[in-house]
PDB file of C-alpha atoms and ligand atoms in Angstrom:
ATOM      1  CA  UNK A  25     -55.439 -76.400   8.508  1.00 68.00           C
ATOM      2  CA  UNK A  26     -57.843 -78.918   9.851  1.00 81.00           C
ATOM      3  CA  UNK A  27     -60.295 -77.799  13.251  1.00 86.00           C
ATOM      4  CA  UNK A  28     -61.136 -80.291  15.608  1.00 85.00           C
ATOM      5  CA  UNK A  29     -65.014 -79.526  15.993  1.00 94.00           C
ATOM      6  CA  UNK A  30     -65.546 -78.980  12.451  1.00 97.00           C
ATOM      7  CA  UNK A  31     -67.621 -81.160  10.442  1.00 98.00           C
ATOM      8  CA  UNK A  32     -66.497 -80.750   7.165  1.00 98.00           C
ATOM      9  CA  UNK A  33     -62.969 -80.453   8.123  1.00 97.00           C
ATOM     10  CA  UNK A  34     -63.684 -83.987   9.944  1.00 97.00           C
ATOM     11  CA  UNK A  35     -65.890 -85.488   6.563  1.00 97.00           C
ATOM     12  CA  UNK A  36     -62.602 -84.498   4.242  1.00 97.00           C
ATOM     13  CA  UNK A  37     -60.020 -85.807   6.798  1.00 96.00           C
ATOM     14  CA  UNK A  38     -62.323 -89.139   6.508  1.00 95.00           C
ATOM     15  CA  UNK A  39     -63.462 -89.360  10.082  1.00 96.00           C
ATOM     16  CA  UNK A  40     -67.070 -88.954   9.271  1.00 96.00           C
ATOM     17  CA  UNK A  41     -68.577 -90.839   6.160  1.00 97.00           C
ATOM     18  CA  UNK A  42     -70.137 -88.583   3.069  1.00 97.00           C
ATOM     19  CA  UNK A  43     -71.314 -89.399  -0.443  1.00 98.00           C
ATOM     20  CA  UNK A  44     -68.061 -88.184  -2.674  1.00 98.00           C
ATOM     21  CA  UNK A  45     -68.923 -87.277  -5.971  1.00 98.00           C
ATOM     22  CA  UNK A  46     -65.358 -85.515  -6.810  1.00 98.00           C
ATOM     23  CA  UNK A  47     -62.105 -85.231  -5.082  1.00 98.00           C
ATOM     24  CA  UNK A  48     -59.166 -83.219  -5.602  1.00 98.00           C
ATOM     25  CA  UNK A  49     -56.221 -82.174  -3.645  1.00 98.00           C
ATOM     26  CA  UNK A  50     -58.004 -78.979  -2.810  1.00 98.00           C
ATOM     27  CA  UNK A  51     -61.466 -80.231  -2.895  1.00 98.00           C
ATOM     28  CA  UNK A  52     -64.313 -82.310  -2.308  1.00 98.00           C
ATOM     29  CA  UNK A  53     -67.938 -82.348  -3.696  1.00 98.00           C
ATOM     30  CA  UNK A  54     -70.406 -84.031  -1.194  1.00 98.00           C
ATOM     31  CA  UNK A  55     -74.466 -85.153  -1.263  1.00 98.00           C
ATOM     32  CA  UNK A  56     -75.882 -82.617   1.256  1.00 98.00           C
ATOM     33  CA  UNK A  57     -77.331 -84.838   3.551  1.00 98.00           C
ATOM     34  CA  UNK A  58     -80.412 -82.190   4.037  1.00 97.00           C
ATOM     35  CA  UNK A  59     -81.173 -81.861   0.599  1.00 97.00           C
ATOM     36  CA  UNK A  60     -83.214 -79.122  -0.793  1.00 96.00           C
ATOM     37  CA  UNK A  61     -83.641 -81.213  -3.839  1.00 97.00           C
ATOM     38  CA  UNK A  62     -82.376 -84.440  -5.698  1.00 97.00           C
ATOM     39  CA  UNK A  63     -78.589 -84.190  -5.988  1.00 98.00           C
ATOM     40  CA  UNK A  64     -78.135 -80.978  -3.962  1.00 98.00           C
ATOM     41  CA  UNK A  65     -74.592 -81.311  -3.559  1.00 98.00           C
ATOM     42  CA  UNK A  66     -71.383 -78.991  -1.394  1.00 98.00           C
ATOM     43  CA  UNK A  67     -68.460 -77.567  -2.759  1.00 98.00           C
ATOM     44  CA  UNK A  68     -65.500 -78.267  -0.201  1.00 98.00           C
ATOM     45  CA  UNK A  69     -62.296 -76.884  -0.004  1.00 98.00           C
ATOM     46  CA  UNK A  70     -59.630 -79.041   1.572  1.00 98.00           C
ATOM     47  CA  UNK A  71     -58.302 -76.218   3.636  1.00 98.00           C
ATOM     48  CA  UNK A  72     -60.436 -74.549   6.506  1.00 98.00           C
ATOM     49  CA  UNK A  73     -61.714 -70.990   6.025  1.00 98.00           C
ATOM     50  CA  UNK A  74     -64.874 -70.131   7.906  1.00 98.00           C
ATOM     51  CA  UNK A  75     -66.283 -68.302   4.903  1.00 98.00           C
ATOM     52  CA  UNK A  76     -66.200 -66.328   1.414  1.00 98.00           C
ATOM     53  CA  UNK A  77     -64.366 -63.261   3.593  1.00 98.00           C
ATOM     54  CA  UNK A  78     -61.584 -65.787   4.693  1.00 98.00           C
ATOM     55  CA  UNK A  79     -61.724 -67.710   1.199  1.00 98.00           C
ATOM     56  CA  UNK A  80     -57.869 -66.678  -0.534  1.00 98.00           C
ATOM     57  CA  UNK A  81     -58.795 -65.148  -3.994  1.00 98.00           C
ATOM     58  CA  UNK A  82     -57.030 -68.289  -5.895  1.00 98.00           C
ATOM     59  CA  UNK A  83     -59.279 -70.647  -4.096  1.00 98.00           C
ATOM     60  CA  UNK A  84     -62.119 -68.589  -4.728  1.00 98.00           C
ATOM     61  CA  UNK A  85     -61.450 -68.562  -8.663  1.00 98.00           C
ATOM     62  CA  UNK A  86     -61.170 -72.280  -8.201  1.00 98.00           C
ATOM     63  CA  UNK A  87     -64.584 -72.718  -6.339  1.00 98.00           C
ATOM     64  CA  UNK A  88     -66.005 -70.875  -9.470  1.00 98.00           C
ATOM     65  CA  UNK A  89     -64.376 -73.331 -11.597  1.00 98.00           C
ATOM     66  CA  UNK A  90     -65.380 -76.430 -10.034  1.00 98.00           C
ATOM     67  CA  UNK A  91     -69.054 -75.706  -9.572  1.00 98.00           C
ATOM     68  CA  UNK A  92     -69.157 -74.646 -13.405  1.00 98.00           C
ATOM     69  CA  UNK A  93     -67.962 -78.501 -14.246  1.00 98.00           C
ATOM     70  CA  UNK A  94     -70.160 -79.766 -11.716  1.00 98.00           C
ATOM     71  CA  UNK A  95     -73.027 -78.390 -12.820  1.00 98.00           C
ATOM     72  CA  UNK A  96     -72.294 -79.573 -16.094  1.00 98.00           C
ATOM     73  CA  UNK A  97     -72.340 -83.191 -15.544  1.00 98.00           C
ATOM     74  CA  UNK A  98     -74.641 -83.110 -12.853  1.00 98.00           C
ATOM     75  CA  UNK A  99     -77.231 -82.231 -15.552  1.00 98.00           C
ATOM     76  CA  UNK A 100     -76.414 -84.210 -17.639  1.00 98.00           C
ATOM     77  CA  UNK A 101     -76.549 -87.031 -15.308  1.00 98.00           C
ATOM     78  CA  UNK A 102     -79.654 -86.039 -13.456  1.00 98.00           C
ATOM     79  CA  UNK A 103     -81.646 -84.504 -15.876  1.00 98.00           C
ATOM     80  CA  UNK A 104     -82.335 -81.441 -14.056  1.00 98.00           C
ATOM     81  CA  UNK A 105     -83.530 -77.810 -15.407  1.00 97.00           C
ATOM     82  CA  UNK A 106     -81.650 -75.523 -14.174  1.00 97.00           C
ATOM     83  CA  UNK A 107     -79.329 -75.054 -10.881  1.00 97.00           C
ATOM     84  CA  UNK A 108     -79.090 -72.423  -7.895  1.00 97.00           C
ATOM     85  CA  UNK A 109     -75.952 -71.609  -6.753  1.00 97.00           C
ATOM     86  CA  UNK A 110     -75.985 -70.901  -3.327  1.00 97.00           C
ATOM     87  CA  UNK A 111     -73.072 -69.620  -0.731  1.00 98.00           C
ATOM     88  CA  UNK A 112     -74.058 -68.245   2.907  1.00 98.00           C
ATOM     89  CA  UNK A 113     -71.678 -66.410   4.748  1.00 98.00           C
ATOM     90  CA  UNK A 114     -72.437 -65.730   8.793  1.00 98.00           C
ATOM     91  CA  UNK A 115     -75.187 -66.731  10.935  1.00 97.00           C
ATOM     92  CA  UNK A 116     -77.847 -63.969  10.045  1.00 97.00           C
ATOM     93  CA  UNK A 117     -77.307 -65.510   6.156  1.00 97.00           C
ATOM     94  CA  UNK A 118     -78.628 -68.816   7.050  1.00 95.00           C
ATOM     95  CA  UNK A 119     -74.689 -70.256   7.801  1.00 98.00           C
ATOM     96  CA  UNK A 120     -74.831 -72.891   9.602  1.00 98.00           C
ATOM     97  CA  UNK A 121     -71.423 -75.114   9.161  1.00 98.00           C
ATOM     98  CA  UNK A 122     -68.688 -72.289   9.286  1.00 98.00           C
ATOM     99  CA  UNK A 123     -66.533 -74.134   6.867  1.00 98.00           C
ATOM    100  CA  UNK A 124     -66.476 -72.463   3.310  1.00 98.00           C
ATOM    101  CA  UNK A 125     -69.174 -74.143   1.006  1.00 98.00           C
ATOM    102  CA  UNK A 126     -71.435 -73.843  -1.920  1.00 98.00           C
ATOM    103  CA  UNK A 127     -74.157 -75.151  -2.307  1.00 98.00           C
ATOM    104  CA  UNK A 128     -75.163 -76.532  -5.742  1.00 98.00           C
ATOM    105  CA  UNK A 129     -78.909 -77.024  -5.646  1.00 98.00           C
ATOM    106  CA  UNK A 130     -80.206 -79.197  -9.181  1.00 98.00           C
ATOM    107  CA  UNK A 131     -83.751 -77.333  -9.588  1.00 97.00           C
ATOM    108  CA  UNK A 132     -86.687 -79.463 -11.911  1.00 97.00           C
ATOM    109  CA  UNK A 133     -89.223 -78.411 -13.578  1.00 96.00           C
ATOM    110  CA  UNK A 134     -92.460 -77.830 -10.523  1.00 93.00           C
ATOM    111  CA  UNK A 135     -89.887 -78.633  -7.716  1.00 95.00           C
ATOM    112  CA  UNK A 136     -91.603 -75.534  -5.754  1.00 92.00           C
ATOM    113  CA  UNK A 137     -89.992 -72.387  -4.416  1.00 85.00           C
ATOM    114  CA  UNK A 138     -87.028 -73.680  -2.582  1.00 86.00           C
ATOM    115  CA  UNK A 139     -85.449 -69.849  -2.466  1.00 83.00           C
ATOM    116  CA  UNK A 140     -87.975 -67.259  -2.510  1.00 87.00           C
ATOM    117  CA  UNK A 141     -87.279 -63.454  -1.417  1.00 89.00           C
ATOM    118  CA  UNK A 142     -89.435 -60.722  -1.746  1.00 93.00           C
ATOM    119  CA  UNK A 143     -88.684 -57.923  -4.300  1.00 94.00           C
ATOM    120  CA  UNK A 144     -88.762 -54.552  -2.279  1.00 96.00           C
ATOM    121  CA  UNK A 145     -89.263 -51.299  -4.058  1.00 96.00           C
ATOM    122  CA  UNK A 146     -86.852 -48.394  -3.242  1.00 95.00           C
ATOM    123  CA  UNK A 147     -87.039 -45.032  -4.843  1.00 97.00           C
ATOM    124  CA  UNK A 148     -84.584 -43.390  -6.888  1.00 97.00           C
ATOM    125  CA  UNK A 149     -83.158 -41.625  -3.838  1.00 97.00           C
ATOM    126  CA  UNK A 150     -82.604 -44.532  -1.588  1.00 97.00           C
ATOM    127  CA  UNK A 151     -80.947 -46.828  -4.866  1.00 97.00           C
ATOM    128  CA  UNK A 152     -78.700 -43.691  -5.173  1.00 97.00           C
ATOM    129  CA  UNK A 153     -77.589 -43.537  -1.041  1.00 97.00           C
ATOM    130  CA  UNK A 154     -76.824 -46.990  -1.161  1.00 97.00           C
ATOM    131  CA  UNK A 155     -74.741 -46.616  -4.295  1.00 97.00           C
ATOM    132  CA  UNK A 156     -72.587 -44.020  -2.457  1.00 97.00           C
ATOM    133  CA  UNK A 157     -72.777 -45.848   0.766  1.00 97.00           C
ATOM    134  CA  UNK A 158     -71.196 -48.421  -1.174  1.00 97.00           C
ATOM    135  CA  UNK A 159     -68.388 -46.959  -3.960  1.00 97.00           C
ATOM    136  CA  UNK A 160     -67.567 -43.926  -1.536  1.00 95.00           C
TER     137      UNK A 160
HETATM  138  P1  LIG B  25     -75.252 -73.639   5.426  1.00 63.70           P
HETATM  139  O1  LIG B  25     -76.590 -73.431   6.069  1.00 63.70           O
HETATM  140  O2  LIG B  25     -74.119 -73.488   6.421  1.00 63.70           O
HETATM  141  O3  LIG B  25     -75.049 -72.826   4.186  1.00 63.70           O
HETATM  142  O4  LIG B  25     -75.256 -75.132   4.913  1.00 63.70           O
HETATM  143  C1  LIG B  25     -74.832 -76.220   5.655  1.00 63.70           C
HETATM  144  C2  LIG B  25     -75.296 -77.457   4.922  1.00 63.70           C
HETATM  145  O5  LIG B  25     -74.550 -78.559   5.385  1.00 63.70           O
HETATM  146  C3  LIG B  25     -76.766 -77.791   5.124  1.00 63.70           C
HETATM  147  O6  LIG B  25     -77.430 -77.821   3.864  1.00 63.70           O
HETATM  148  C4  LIG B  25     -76.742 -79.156   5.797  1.00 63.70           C
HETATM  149  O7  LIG B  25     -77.762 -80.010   5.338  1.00 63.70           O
HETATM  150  C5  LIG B  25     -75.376 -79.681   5.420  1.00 63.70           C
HETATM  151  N1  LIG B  25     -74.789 -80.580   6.393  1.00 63.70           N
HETATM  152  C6  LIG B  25     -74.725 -80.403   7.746  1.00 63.70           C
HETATM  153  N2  LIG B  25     -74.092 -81.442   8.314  1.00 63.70           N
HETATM  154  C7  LIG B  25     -73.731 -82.281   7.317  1.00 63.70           C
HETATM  155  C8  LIG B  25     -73.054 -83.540   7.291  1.00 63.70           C
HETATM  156  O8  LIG B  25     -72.652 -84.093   8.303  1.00 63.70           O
HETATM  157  N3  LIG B  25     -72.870 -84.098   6.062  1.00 63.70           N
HETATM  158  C9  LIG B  25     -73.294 -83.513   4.904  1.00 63.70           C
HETATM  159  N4  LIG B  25     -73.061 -84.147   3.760  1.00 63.70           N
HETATM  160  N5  LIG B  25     -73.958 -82.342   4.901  1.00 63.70           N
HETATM  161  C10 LIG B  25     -74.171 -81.737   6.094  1.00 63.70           C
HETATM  162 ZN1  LIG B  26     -63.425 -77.035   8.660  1.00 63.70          ZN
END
């Protein structure tokens, strides 16, 4: 399930060079080479899948699992605060490589605001469409 023009698909087939830090049969952890901070690292799965909506279930409940023990040792080992999780799926959510990923971002103590949004302030009545929008 490998794509020609894809660039993860070519870094886990071994065609183009990355920093490891785990392999699997289903996966592959990776140094983001445009890090957001020291360590930021990318969850790959083996397989192709464009995104979370593509992702099968299993894998997804595996992603999950591996990031958990990733982030484990990888604060340990760097000595970091705290960690963002971070998974964009299509262009308009900042996707850029359509390959399934997450992100796992180390934060530190003063590092800055490397994910900021701001908090809007909807009424009652708007929370409440959107509710039904959603579960109806
Ligand atoms: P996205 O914006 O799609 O969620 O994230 C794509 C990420 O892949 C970016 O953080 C970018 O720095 C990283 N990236 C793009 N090309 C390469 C590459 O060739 N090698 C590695 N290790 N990371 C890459
Ligand atoms: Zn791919």
């Amino acid at each position: 399930m490998k794509q020609d023009n894809c660039i993860f698909c070519r870094i886990i087939a071994g065609e183009i060079p990355s920093y490891t830090l785990y392999e699997d049969e289903k996966f592959k952890v990776i140094l983001d080479v445009g890090p957001a901070t020291r360590g930021h690292a990318l969850i790959l799965p083996k397989d192709h899948y464009a995104n979370l909506y593509e992702l099968p279930e299993e894998t997804a409940a595996e992603v999950i699992k591996l990031a958990k023990k990733m982030i484990a040792r990888m604060t340990d080992k760097l000595e970091c605060d705290g960690f963002n999780i971070v998974q964009n799926n299509g262009e308009t959510a900042g996707q850029t490589v359509n390959h399934f990923h997450m992100h796992l971002i180390p934060r530190y103590k003063n590092d800055g605001e490397i994910l900021k949004y701001i908090a809007g302030k909807p009424g009652q009545e708007e929370l409440e469409q959107i509710r039904k929008t959603i579960v109806e």
